[in-house]
Coordinates of C-alpha atoms in Angstrom, one line a residue:
M1 CA 0.0 0.0 0.0
E2 CA 1.3 3.4 -1.0
S3 CA 0.1 6.8 0.0
D4 CA -1.1 9.4 -2.5
R5 CA 2.3 11.2 -2.2
F6 CA 3.7 9.0 -5.0
I7 CA 1.9 8.1 -8.2
N8 CA 4.3 5.4 -9.3
S9 CA 6.8 2.9 -7.9
G10 CA 10.2 4.2 -6.8
G11 CA 9.7 5.7 -3.4
I12 CA 11.9 8.7 -2.5
W13 CA 13.6 8.5 -5.9
T14 CA 10.4 10.0 -7.5
H15 CA 10.9 13.2 -5.4
V16 CA 14.6 14.0 -6.1
N17 CA 16.3 15.9 -8.9
K18 CA 17.1 14.1 -12.2
T19 CA 20.8 14.8 -11.5
S20 CA 20.6 12.8 -8.2
G21 CA 22.3 9.5 -8.3
L22 CA 23.7 6.7 -6.2
Q23 CA 26.2 7.8 -3.5
L24 CA 28.0 4.4 -3.7
N25 CA 29.0 2.3 -6.6
S26 CA 26.1 0.4 -8.1
L27 CA 27.8 -2.9 -7.2
L28 CA 26.7 -2.0 -3.6
Y29 CA 23.2 -1.1 -4.6
R30 CA 21.7 -4.5 -5.6
F31 CA 18.4 -4.5 -3.8
H32 CA 17.4 -7.5 -6.1
P33 CA 19.5 -10.1 -8.0
A34 CA 17.8 -9.1 -11.3
V35 CA 19.0 -5.5 -11.2
L36 CA 21.1 -4.5 -14.2
W37 CA 23.0 -1.2 -14.1
S38 CA 24.6 0.5 -17.1
C39 CA 27.3 2.4 -15.1
A40 CA 28.9 2.7 -11.7
F41 CA 26.8 5.6 -10.6
P42 CA 23.4 5.6 -12.3
L43 CA 21.1 8.6 -12.0
R44 CA 17.5 8.9 -10.9
D45 CA 15.8 8.0 -14.2
E46 CA 17.8 4.7 -14.6
I47 CA 17.1 3.8 -11.0
L48 CA 13.4 4.4 -11.4
S49 CA 13.4 2.4 -14.6
E50 CA 15.0 -0.6 -12.9
V51 CA 12.6 -0.4 -10.0
T52 CA 9.6 -0.3 -12.3
R53 CA 10.9 -3.2 -14.5
I54 CA 11.3 -5.5 -11.5
W55 CA 8.0 -4.4 -10.1
K56 CA 6.3 -5.4 -13.3
E57 CA 8.4 -8.5 -14.0
Y58 CA 7.5 -10.1 -10.6
Q59 CA 3.8 -9.3 -11.0
L60 CA 3.7 -6.7 -8.2
E61 CA 1.6 -4.3 -10.1
P62 CA -1.8 -5.9 -9.4
R63 CA -0.8 -6.3 -5.7
T64 CA 0.1 -2.6 -5.2
R65 CA -2.5 -0.1 -3.9
F66 CA -1.5 3.4 -4.9
K67 CA -3.2 6.4 -3.3
T68 CA -4.1 4.2 -0.4
P69 CA -2.8 5.9 2.8
V70 CA -2.6 3.5 5.7
T71 CA -4.5 5.1 8.6
S72 CA -4.5 2.2 11.1
I73 CA -3.1 -1.2 11.7
R74 CA -4.7 -3.2 14.5
P75 CA -4.3 -6.8 15.7
I76 CA -7.2 -9.2 15.3
T77 CA -7.1 -9.7 19.0
H78 CA -8.9 -6.4 19.4
D79 CA -12.1 -5.1 17.9
E80 CA -12.5 -1.6 16.3
N81 CA -13.2 -0.1 19.8
G82 CA -10.0 -1.5 21.3
N83 CA -11.7 -4.3 23.3
R84 CA -9.7 -7.5 23.5
V85 CA -11.7 -10.3 21.9
S86 CA -9.2 -13.2 21.8
D87 CA -6.5 -14.8 24.1
D88 CA -5.4 -17.4 21.5
P89 CA -1.8 -18.4 22.4
K90 CA -1.0 -18.6 18.7
L91 CA -1.4 -14.8 18.6
D92 CA 0.9 -14.2 21.6
P93 CA 4.5 -13.4 20.6
S94 CA 5.8 -14.3 24.1
Q95 CA 4.7 -17.9 23.5
Y96 CA 6.3 -18.2 20.1
G97 CA 3.2 -17.0 18.3
H98 CA 2.6 -13.8 16.5
R99 CA -0.2 -11.3 15.9
R100 CA -2.4 -11.1 12.8
W101 CA -3.1 -7.7 11.4
I102 CA -6.0 -5.8 9.9
I103 CA -5.1 -2.8 7.7
N104 CA -7.5 0.2 7.6
D105 CA -11.1 -1.1 7.4
G106 CA -10.1 -4.7 6.7
D107 CA -11.3 -5.0 3.1
D108 CA -8.1 -6.7 2.1
G109 CA -8.5 -9.4 4.8
V110 CA -6.1 -10.5 7.6
F111 CA -2.4 -10.3 7.2
D112 CA 0.2 -12.5 8.9
A113 CA 2.9 -9.9 8.9
V114 CA 3.5 -6.2 8.1
I115 CA 6.6 -4.8 6.4
V116 CA 7.0 -1.1 7.0
T117 CA 9.1 0.5 4.3
V118 CA 8.4 4.2 4.8
G119 CA 12.1 4.8 4.9
T120 CA 13.8 7.7 6.7
C121 CA 12.9 10.5 4.2
G122 CA 9.3 11.7 4.3
K123 CA 8.1 15.2 3.3
P124 CA 10.7 17.8 2.6
R125 CA 11.7 19.7 5.7
M126 CA 11.1 23.4 5.0
V127 CA 12.9 25.3 7.7
E128 CA 11.5 28.8 8.1
F129 CA 13.8 31.7 8.5
E130 CA 13.0 35.3 9.2
G131 CA 12.9 37.3 5.9
M132 CA 11.2 34.6 3.9
P133 CA 8.7 36.2 1.5
K134 CA 5.9 33.8 2.1
K135 CA 6.0 34.5 5.8
K136 CA 6.3 38.2 5.0
E137 CA 3.4 38.2 2.5
E138 CA 1.1 36.6 5.1
S139 CA 2.0 39.2 7.7
K140 CA 1.8 42.0 5.2
K141 CA -1.6 40.9 4.0
H142 CA -2.9 40.8 7.6
K143 CA -1.5 44.2 8.3
E144 CA -2.9 45.7 5.1
E145 CA -6.4 44.3 5.8
H146 CA -6.3 45.6 9.3
D147 CA -5.1 49.0 8.3
M148 CA -7.6 49.2 5.4
Q149 CA -10.4 48.6 7.9
K150 CA -9.0 51.3 10.2
H151 CA -8.5 53.8 7.3
D152 CA -12.1 53.1 6.1
E153 CA -13.4 53.7 9.5
A154 CA -11.4 56.9 9.9
S155 CA -12.6 58.1 6.4
R156 CA -16.2 57.8 7.5
E157 CA -15.5 60.0 10.6
P158 CA -15.7 63.9 10.5
T159 CA -12.4 65.6 9.9
D160 CA -12.1 66.5 13.6
G161 CA -11.0 63.0 14.3
G162 CA -13.7 60.9 16.0
S163 CA -13.3 57.5 17.6
S164 CA -15.7 54.7 18.2
Q165 CA -16.5 52.2 20.9
G166 CA -19.0 49.6 21.7
D167 CA -19.9 48.7 18.0
E168 CA -20.7 45.0 17.7
G169 CA -18.6 43.5 15.0
I170 CA -16.6 46.7 14.5
E171 CA -13.1 47.1 16.0
P172 CA -13.0 50.2 18.1
Q173 CA -11.0 53.1 16.6
K174 CA -7.8 53.8 18.6
H175 CA -7.6 57.3 20.1
S176 CA -5.4 59.9 18.6
A177 CA -3.5 62.2 20.9
W178 CA -5.5 65.0 19.2
T179 CA -9.0 63.6 19.9
T180 CA -11.6 66.3 19.5
T181 CA -14.8 64.3 19.2
H182 CA -16.9 62.7 22.0
N183 CA -16.5 59.0 21.8
G184 CA -20.2 58.4 22.4
Q185 CA -21.0 60.1 19.1
A186 CA -18.9 57.8 16.9
Q187 CA -21.4 55.0 16.3
Y188 CA -24.2 57.4 15.4
I189 CA -21.9 59.4 13.2
R190 CA -20.8 56.4 11.2
Q191 CA -24.3 55.0 10.7
D192 CA -25.6 58.4 9.6
Q193 CA -22.8 59.0 7.2
E194 CA -23.2 55.6 5.6
Q195 CA -26.9 56.5 4.9
K196 CA -26.0 59.9 3.4
K197 CA -23.2 58.4 1.3
A198 CA -25.7 56.0 -0.2
T199 CA -27.9 59.0 -1.2
N200 CA -25.0 60.8 -2.9
F201 CA -24.7 63.7 -0.4
P202 CA -21.5 65.6 -0.9
T203 CA -18.6 64.7 1.4
P204 CA -16.9 67.2 3.6
G205 CA -14.0 67.4 1.1
D206 CA -16.5 68.5 -1.6
A207 CA -17.9 71.2 0.8
H208 CA -14.6 72.6 2.2
H209 CA -12.5 75.3 0.6
H210 CA -8.8 74.6 0.8
E211 CA -8.1 77.6 2.9
G212 CA -8.8 75.8 6.1
T213 CA -10.1 72.7 7.7
Q214 CA -12.2 74.3 10.4
A215 CA -14.8 72.3 12.3
P216 CA -18.0 72.3 10.4
T217 CA -21.1 74.2 11.5
H218 CA -24.5 72.8 12.1
T219 CA -26.4 71.3 9.1
H220 CA -29.2 73.9 9.1
T221 CA -27.1 77.0 8.9
S222 CA -25.5 78.6 5.9
E223 CA -23.7 81.4 7.6
P224 CA -20.0 81.7 6.9
H225 CA -17.7 80.5 9.6
K226 CA -16.7 83.1 12.2
S227 CA -13.1 82.8 11.1
G228 CA -14.0 84.4 7.8
S229 CA -13.4 81.5 5.5
A230 CA -16.3 80.6 3.3
Y231 CA -18.0 77.4 4.2
K232 CA -20.7 75.4 2.4
A233 CA -23.1 73.6 4.7
T234 CA -23.6 69.9 3.9
A235 CA -25.7 67.1 5.2
W236 CA -22.5 65.5 6.4
T237 CA -21.9 68.1 9.2
F238 CA -23.0 67.5 12.8
G239 CA -22.7 70.8 14.5
T240 CA -19.8 72.6 16.1
Y241 CA -18.2 71.0 19.1
E242 CA -16.4 73.2 21.5
P243 CA -13.9 71.1 23.5
P244 CA -13.4 72.0 27.2
K245 CA -10.4 74.1 28.2
S246 CA -8.7 71.1 29.7
V247 CA -8.8 69.4 26.4
E248 CA -7.4 72.4 24.6
H249 CA -4.6 72.8 27.1
D250 CA -3.8 69.1 26.8
Q251 CA -3.6 69.2 23.0
E252 CA -1.5 72.3 23.0
A253 CA 1.0 70.5 25.2
K254 CA 0.9 67.5 22.8
K255 CA 1.5 69.8 19.9
E256 CA 4.5 71.3 21.5
A257 CA 5.7 67.7 22.3
G258 CA 5.6 66.8 18.6
F259 CA 2.5 64.6 18.4
P260 CA 1.1 64.3 14.9
S261 CA -2.4 65.6 14.2
P262 CA -5.2 63.4 13.1
Q263 CA -4.9 64.8 9.5
E264 CA -1.3 63.8 9.4
V265 CA -1.9 60.3 10.6
F266 CA -5.1 59.4 8.9
P267 CA -6.3 62.0 6.4
T268 CA -10.0 61.5 6.1
S269 CA -10.9 63.5 3.0
P270 CA -9.1 65.0 0.0
S271 CA -9.3 68.5 1.5
A272 CA -7.9 67.3 4.8
D273 CA -4.8 65.7 3.3
P274 CA -2.0 68.4 3.5
Q275 CA -0.1 66.7 0.6
L276 CA -3.1 66.3 -1.8
H277 CA -1.9 68.9 -4.3
T278 CA 1.8 68.3 -4.0
N279 CA 4.2 65.8 -5.7
K280 CA 5.5 64.6 -2.4
P281 CA 4.6 61.1 -1.4
R282 CA 2.4 60.5 1.6
P283 CA 4.4 59.6 4.7
V284 CA 3.3 56.0 4.7
K285 CA 5.5 53.0 4.2
H286 CA 4.7 50.2 1.8
D287 CA 3.3 48.1 4.6
G288 CA 0.7 50.7 5.5
F289 CA 2.3 52.1 8.7
P290 CA 3.1 55.8 8.9
H291 CA 6.8 56.4 9.1
H292 CA 6.5 58.7 12.1
A293 CA 4.5 56.1 14.0
R294 CA 7.5 53.7 14.1
K295 CA 9.5 53.4 17.2
S296 CA 12.2 51.4 15.5
K297 CA 13.1 50.0 12.1
D298 CA 10.7 47.3 10.9
T299 CA 13.0 44.4 10.3
D300 CA 10.2 42.6 8.4
E301 CA 11.0 44.9 5.5
D302 CA 14.3 43.1 5.0
V303 CA 12.8 40.3 3.0
F304 CA 14.4 38.2 0.2
T305 CA 12.6 38.9 -3.0
K306 CA 15.4 38.7 -5.6
G307 CA 14.6 35.2 -6.7
P308 CA 13.0 31.9 -5.8
I309 CA 13.5 30.0 -2.5
V310 CA 13.2 26.3 -3.1
H311 CA 13.8 23.0 -1.3
S312 CA 16.7 21.0 -2.7
S313 CA 14.2 18.4 -4.0
E314 CA 12.5 21.2 -6.1
L315 CA 15.7 22.7 -7.6
D316 CA 15.3 20.6 -10.7
S317 CA 11.9 22.3 -11.4
L318 CA 13.6 25.6 -12.1
D319 CA 14.2 26.3 -15.8
E320 CA 17.8 26.7 -16.8
D321 CA 17.1 30.3 -17.8
A322 CA 16.1 31.0 -14.2
V323 CA 19.4 29.7 -12.9
K324 CA 21.9 30.6 -15.7
G325 CA 24.2 33.4 -14.7
K326 CA 22.8 33.6 -11.1
T327 CA 24.4 33.1 -7.7
V328 CA 22.8 30.1 -6.0
L329 CA 23.1 29.9 -2.2
V330 CA 22.6 26.5 -0.6
I331 CA 21.7 26.2 3.1
G332 CA 22.8 22.8 4.3
S333 CA 26.0 20.7 3.8
G334 CA 24.6 17.1 3.6
A335 CA 24.2 14.9 0.6
S336 CA 21.3 17.0 -0.7
G337 CA 23.3 20.2 -0.3
V338 CA 26.2 18.8 -2.3
E339 CA 23.9 17.6 -5.0
S340 CA 22.2 21.0 -5.1
V341 CA 25.5 22.6 -5.8
E342 CA 26.2 20.2 -8.6
T343 CA 22.7 20.7 -10.0
A344 CA 22.9 24.5 -9.9
L345 CA 26.3 24.5 -11.7
A346 CA 25.0 22.0 -14.3
K347 CA 22.2 24.5 -15.0
G348 CA 24.7 27.3 -15.7
A349 CA 24.8 29.1 -12.3
K350 CA 27.5 31.8 -12.2
G351 CA 28.6 30.6 -8.8
T352 CA 27.3 28.8 -5.7
V353 CA 27.6 29.3 -1.9
M354 CA 27.1 26.6 0.7
I355 CA 26.2 27.5 4.3
A356 CA 27.4 24.6 6.4
R357 CA 26.2 24.6 10.0
E358 CA 28.3 21.5 10.6
D359 CA 31.1 19.9 8.6
K360 CA 30.4 16.5 7.0
W361 CA 33.0 13.9 6.0
I362 CA 33.2 13.6 2.2
I363 CA 34.6 10.4 1.0
P364 CA 35.5 9.5 -2.6
R365 CA 33.4 7.4 -5.0
N366 CA 36.0 4.7 -5.0
I367 CA 34.5 1.2 -4.5
L368 CA 37.7 -0.2 -2.9
I369 CA 38.1 2.7 -0.4
D370 CA 34.3 2.7 0.4
T371 CA 34.2 -1.0 0.9
L372 CA 37.2 -1.1 3.2
I373 CA 35.8 1.8 5.3
S374 CA 32.4 0.0 5.6
A375 CA 34.2 -3.2 6.6
Q376 CA 35.1 -1.7 10.0
P377 CA 33.4 -4.3 12.3
F378 CA 32.9 -2.3 15.4
G379 CA 30.3 0.2 14.1
R380 CA 31.7 3.1 16.2
Q381 CA 34.6 5.4 16.5
M382 CA 37.7 3.5 17.7
P383 CA 41.2 4.7 18.9
L384 CA 42.7 3.9 15.5
S385 CA 40.0 5.5 13.5
F386 CA 42.2 8.6 13.0
I387 CA 44.2 6.6 10.5
W388 CA 41.3 6.5 8.1
E389 CA 40.6 10.1 8.8
K390 CA 44.1 11.2 7.9
F391 CA 44.0 9.1 4.8
I392 CA 40.7 10.6 3.6
I393 CA 42.1 14.1 4.2
W394 CA 45.2 13.3 2.2
F395 CA 43.4 11.5 -0.6
N396 CA 40.2 13.6 -0.9
Y397 CA 40.8 17.0 0.8
H398 CA 44.0 18.1 -0.7
G399 CA 44.0 21.9 -1.0
V400 CA 40.8 22.2 1.1
S401 CA 41.8 20.4 4.3
D402 CA 40.1 23.1 6.3
L403 CA 36.7 21.7 5.3
A404 CA 37.4 18.4 7.1
P405 CA 35.3 18.1 10.3
A406 CA 37.2 18.9 13.5
H407 CA 34.7 17.4 16.0
L408 CA 33.1 14.6 14.1
G409 CA 34.7 11.2 13.7
L410 CA 34.5 9.3 10.5
F411 CA 32.5 6.5 12.2
E412 CA 30.1 8.8 14.0
G413 CA 27.9 10.0 11.1
T414 CA 26.8 9.2 7.6
P415 CA 29.5 10.6 5.2
V416 CA 28.8 12.2 1.9
V417 CA 30.1 10.2 -1.1
N418 CA 31.2 12.6 -3.8
D419 CA 34.1 13.2 -6.1
E420 CA 33.1 16.6 -7.6
F421 CA 32.1 18.9 -4.8
L422 CA 35.5 19.5 -3.3
D423 CA 36.8 20.2 -6.8
H424 CA 34.2 22.9 -7.2
V425 CA 35.4 24.5 -4.0
R426 CA 39.0 24.3 -5.2
R427 CA 38.2 26.0 -8.5
G428 CA 36.2 28.7 -6.9
K429 CA 32.8 27.6 -8.3
C430 CA 31.5 27.0 -4.8
Q431 CA 32.2 29.2 -1.8
Y432 CA 32.1 27.1 1.4
V433 CA 30.9 29.1 4.5
R434 CA 30.9 27.5 7.9
G435 CA 28.3 29.2 10.1
D436 CA 24.8 29.6 11.4
T437 CA 22.1 31.1 9.2
Q438 CA 20.5 34.0 11.1
R439 CA 17.9 35.2 8.6
L440 CA 17.2 36.1 5.0
T441 CA 17.7 39.7 3.8
K442 CA 16.9 41.7 0.7
R443 CA 20.4 40.9 -0.7
G444 CA 20.7 37.3 0.4
V445 CA 21.4 35.7 3.8
K446 CA 22.8 36.9 7.0
V447 CA 25.2 34.4 8.5
T448 CA 27.3 34.1 11.7
V449 CA 30.6 32.9 10.2
R450 CA 32.7 30.6 12.4
G451 CA 36.1 28.9 12.3
R452 CA 36.9 25.3 11.9
E453 CA 37.3 24.6 15.6
S454 CA 34.0 26.1 16.5
K455 CA 30.7 24.4 17.1
P456 CA 27.1 25.3 16.0
G457 CA 25.9 28.2 18.1
D458 CA 29.3 29.6 18.9
K459 CA 30.0 33.3 18.4
G460 CA 31.4 34.5 15.1
D461 CA 31.5 37.4 12.6
I462 CA 28.1 38.3 11.1
N463 CA 28.3 38.6 7.4
E464 CA 25.6 39.2 4.7
I465 CA 26.1 37.0 1.6
D466 CA 24.6 38.0 -1.7
A467 CA 22.4 35.5 -3.5
D468 CA 19.9 35.4 -6.4
I469 CA 18.4 32.0 -5.6
I470 CA 18.2 30.3 -2.2
V471 CA 18.1 26.5 -1.9
L472 CA 17.0 24.9 1.4
A473 CA 19.0 21.6 1.6
T474 CA 17.5 21.0 5.0
G475 CA 16.6 17.3 4.5
Y476 CA 13.4 15.5 5.0
E477 CA 11.1 14.9 7.9
K478 CA 11.3 11.4 9.5
P479 CA 8.1 9.5 8.7
K480 CA 6.0 8.5 11.7
V481 CA 4.9 5.0 12.4
D482 CA 2.2 5.6 14.9
L483 CA -0.4 3.6 12.9
F484 CA -0.4 0.6 15.1
K485 CA -3.5 0.6 17.4
Y486 CA -4.1 -1.0 20.8
V487 CA -0.6 -2.4 21.1
D488 CA 2.7 -0.7 22.0
L489 CA 5.2 -2.1 19.6
F490 CA 7.9 0.4 20.5
P491 CA 8.0 0.7 24.3
E492 CA 10.5 2.9 26.1
G493 CA 14.1 1.8 25.5
F494 CA 13.1 -0.2 22.4
E495 CA 12.0 2.6 20.0
R496 CA 13.5 3.1 16.6
P497 CA 16.4 2.3 16.0
N498 CA 16.7 0.1 19.2
L499 CA 15.0 -2.9 17.5
Y500 CA 15.8 -6.5 17.1
L501 CA 18.5 -6.8 14.4
Q502 CA 17.7 -3.1 14.1
N503 CA 14.6 -3.8 12.0
F504 CA 12.2 -6.1 13.9
S505 CA 9.9 -4.8 16.7
T506 CA 10.9 -6.4 20.0
E507 CA 7.2 -6.8 20.9
D508 CA 6.3 -8.8 17.8
W509 CA 8.7 -10.0 15.1
S510 CA 5.8 -10.0 12.5
V511 CA 6.4 -6.3 12.2
L512 CA 9.5 -5.6 10.0
M513 CA 10.8 -2.1 9.7
T514 CA 13.0 -2.4 6.6
N515 CA 15.1 0.7 6.2
S516 CA 12.7 2.6 8.5
S517 CA 14.7 2.6 11.6
Y518 CA 18.0 3.6 10.0
Q519 CA 19.8 6.8 11.3
N520 CA 23.5 6.8 10.4
A521 CA 25.7 4.3 8.8
I522 CA 28.6 3.6 6.4
G523 CA 27.2 1.2 3.9
T524 CA 24.2 1.2 1.7
V525 CA 20.4 1.1 2.3
G526 CA 19.7 -0.6 -1.0
H527 CA 21.8 -3.7 -0.9
F528 CA 21.3 -7.4 -0.2
H529 CA 20.1 -6.9 3.4
I530 CA 16.7 -6.0 2.1
G531 CA 16.1 -9.5 0.7
I532 CA 17.8 -11.0 3.8
Y533 CA 15.5 -9.4 6.3
T534 CA 12.4 -10.3 4.2
R535 CA 13.6 -14.0 4.0
I536 CA 14.2 -14.0 7.8
L537 CA 10.5 -12.9 8.2
L538 CA 9.4 -15.7 5.9
V539 CA 11.4 -18.3 7.8
L540 CA 9.9 -17.1 11.1
L541 CA 6.4 -17.5 9.6
M542 CA 7.1 -21.0 8.3
D543 CA 9.2 -22.4 11.1
K544 CA 7.9 -22.0 14.7
N545 CA 11.2 -23.4 16.1
A546 CA 13.2 -20.6 14.6
R547 CA 11.1 -17.8 16.2
P548 CA 12.5 -15.6 19.0
T549 CA 10.3 -14.6 22.0
T550 CA 9.9 -11.0 23.1
D551 CA 12.4 -11.6 25.9
D552 CA 14.9 -13.0 23.4
M553 CA 14.7 -9.9 21.2
K554 CA 15.0 -7.5 24.1
L555 CA 18.0 -9.4 25.4
W556 CA 19.7 -9.0 22.0
V557 CA 19.1 -5.2 22.0
R558 CA 20.5 -4.9 25.6
L559 CA 23.5 -6.9 24.7
I560 CA 24.5 -4.8 21.7
S561 CA 23.7 -1.6 23.7
Y562 CA 26.2 -2.8 26.4
I563 CA 28.9 -3.7 23.9
K564 CA 28.6 -0.3 22.2
R565 CA 28.0 1.7 25.3
G566 CA 29.4 5.2 25.1
A567 CA 29.0 5.3 21.3
R568 CA 28.0 8.7 19.9
G569 CA 24.3 8.7 19.1
G570 CA 23.7 5.5 21.0
A571 CA 24.4 1.9 20.1
F572 CA 22.2 1.8 17.1
G573 CA 22.6 5.4 16.0
F574 CA 25.4 4.4 13.7
F575 CA 26.6 1.1 12.2
T576 CA 28.7 -0.2 9.4
Y577 CA 27.8 -2.7 6.8
M578 CA 30.2 -5.2 8.2
E579 CA 28.6 -4.9 11.6
L580 CA 25.2 -5.5 10.1
T581 CA 26.6 -8.6 8.3
I582 CA 27.9 -9.9 11.6
W583 CA 24.5 -9.5 13.2
L584 CA 22.9 -11.5 10.5
L585 CA 25.5 -14.3 10.7
L586 CA 25.1 -14.6 14.5
F587 CA 21.4 -14.8 14.1
H588 CA 22.1 -18.3 12.7
I589 CA 25.1 -19.3 14.8
F590 CA 23.5 -18.7 18.2
R591 CA 20.5 -20.8 17.2
P592 CA 21.6 -24.0 15.5
D593 CA 18.0 -24.8 14.6
R594 CA 18.2 -21.9 12.1
L595 CA 21.3 -23.2 10.3
K596 CA 19.2 -25.2 7.9
W597 CA 17.8 -21.9 6.6
L598 CA 21.2 -20.3 6.2
F599 CA 21.5 -20.5 2.4
F600 CA 17.9 -19.5 1.9
I601 CA 18.2 -16.5 4.1
M602 CA 21.6 -15.3 2.9
Q603 CA 21.4 -16.2 -0.8
G604 CA 17.8 -17.0 -1.4
W605 CA 18.5 -20.7 -2.4
G606 CA 16.4 -23.7 -1.6
V607 CA 12.8 -22.5 -1.4
T608 CA 10.8 -21.7 -4.6
P609 CA 7.1 -20.9 -4.6
D610 CA 5.0 -23.4 -6.6
E611 CA 3.8 -20.7 -9.0
Y612 CA 7.4 -20.1 -10.1
R613 CA 8.5 -23.7 -10.5

């Protein structure tokens, strides 16, 4: 069953750039014996082609449910409401049994086992930084809508600056320091003006002469204002309001202190706008806030709008014309970051910049070197691991040795396998910047640049780096496996990756997590172990004597945890392919009753389904 995120077979390969390819030699990426590769490092399209070919050749097409998200998996021992309905010992893993499973609504029947292959790469992880335009646009839209409402309310007020309160569904108008209208009049004024506007009465701006903006006289008088300026009475006027002396004194004090008048802050009619007949722009910023109302610079104005911001998996969607001659800045230094640099340069980018929060080991695409490194049997950093590190720096980092990690051992994290990236740095096509990304700016990205001996979060020099396109090589979210109902398959201490053989749930071996509990390793996720784990599951289904109990599986996890105590990231946070092979061999050696299955499990020999004979 496959969710609607993919419309064809191929998993995560359907959501990467076409220039993405195998990190290791294709000899180490044989997820099925029938796979045929044309070169050592095939790219995405060839990989998808082989996956599809095998999928069809082995008649998996009619057995695949696309656009079928799995929403629940429950054991048949429980009904839909979670009530236990069976105590059959055959369904008890602690008594060499195993649960049977119902997927979703059960239309496909009961399953003897479940293989979870959601992998470790789910949806693209879009890290949000200050200064991203999407975030800015949402904030700006909210501000503009809010201010438009306030301006509309103010424009319906008399020019002497009224305010409202108590309107149901209407946000009260904030007071100006120059308030000259009784607050209690505001609601009546607004309603009355709306009615007169609908009957085409002239506005105060139509009635006023430009010589002054005196308070209007009463509607029923046509005498000129006592100041001498001519005034045309309109139905929009509501009588002269004489503020008390205390108000006049208060406003005089505010005028001397520099407070803006209502006309300067919110001009309510053409005649009340002092800049109406000038070529000067109104004192309002593009986000709708008057410049003199700001207490400090609005940092949200510093937004990157020079070009697109894309996730590394979306870089291939940009046309070459959009990338050619541009400077592409990549945030992230992992495998997707390295591939993004290569993709950008292949599309004709003028140059690239990589912002690396942490340095990653980059090993060459050399099958001999890679195989020897992955043959380290301990699966952790050892006292003599520095020998390999010195060799890698000499062999791969010549001329750019400053890029080698200072605080990360070679056997403490997944290395990047690449031959071209470091050469791009040597030739100046890629600028490598070690530091923490602070925010996006109009010009590019603001970064705290640090030295090689520093760690993420340490102090450094704050620099602004220009860019035309920004790529977020921030990886993918880890898929969740919280679909199992009414049974805790991953109790405390035995969560992913602390599983039996790192792939079987310790609570029930009928749940296999192929490549779904992996964190870091030196090896390959697409090699013969995929078939080996599946055949182990088949053997456990066929042979009751070969099955482990829940206590057996937990004991194995505790034993490995004790042997690898003190390892960075935990006992199962990192492993090598040799260590994995040792686990699989010991699976047979410690249980002689499993030896008869050795060649079937390891090579697939000896058992052939009737339909293929």
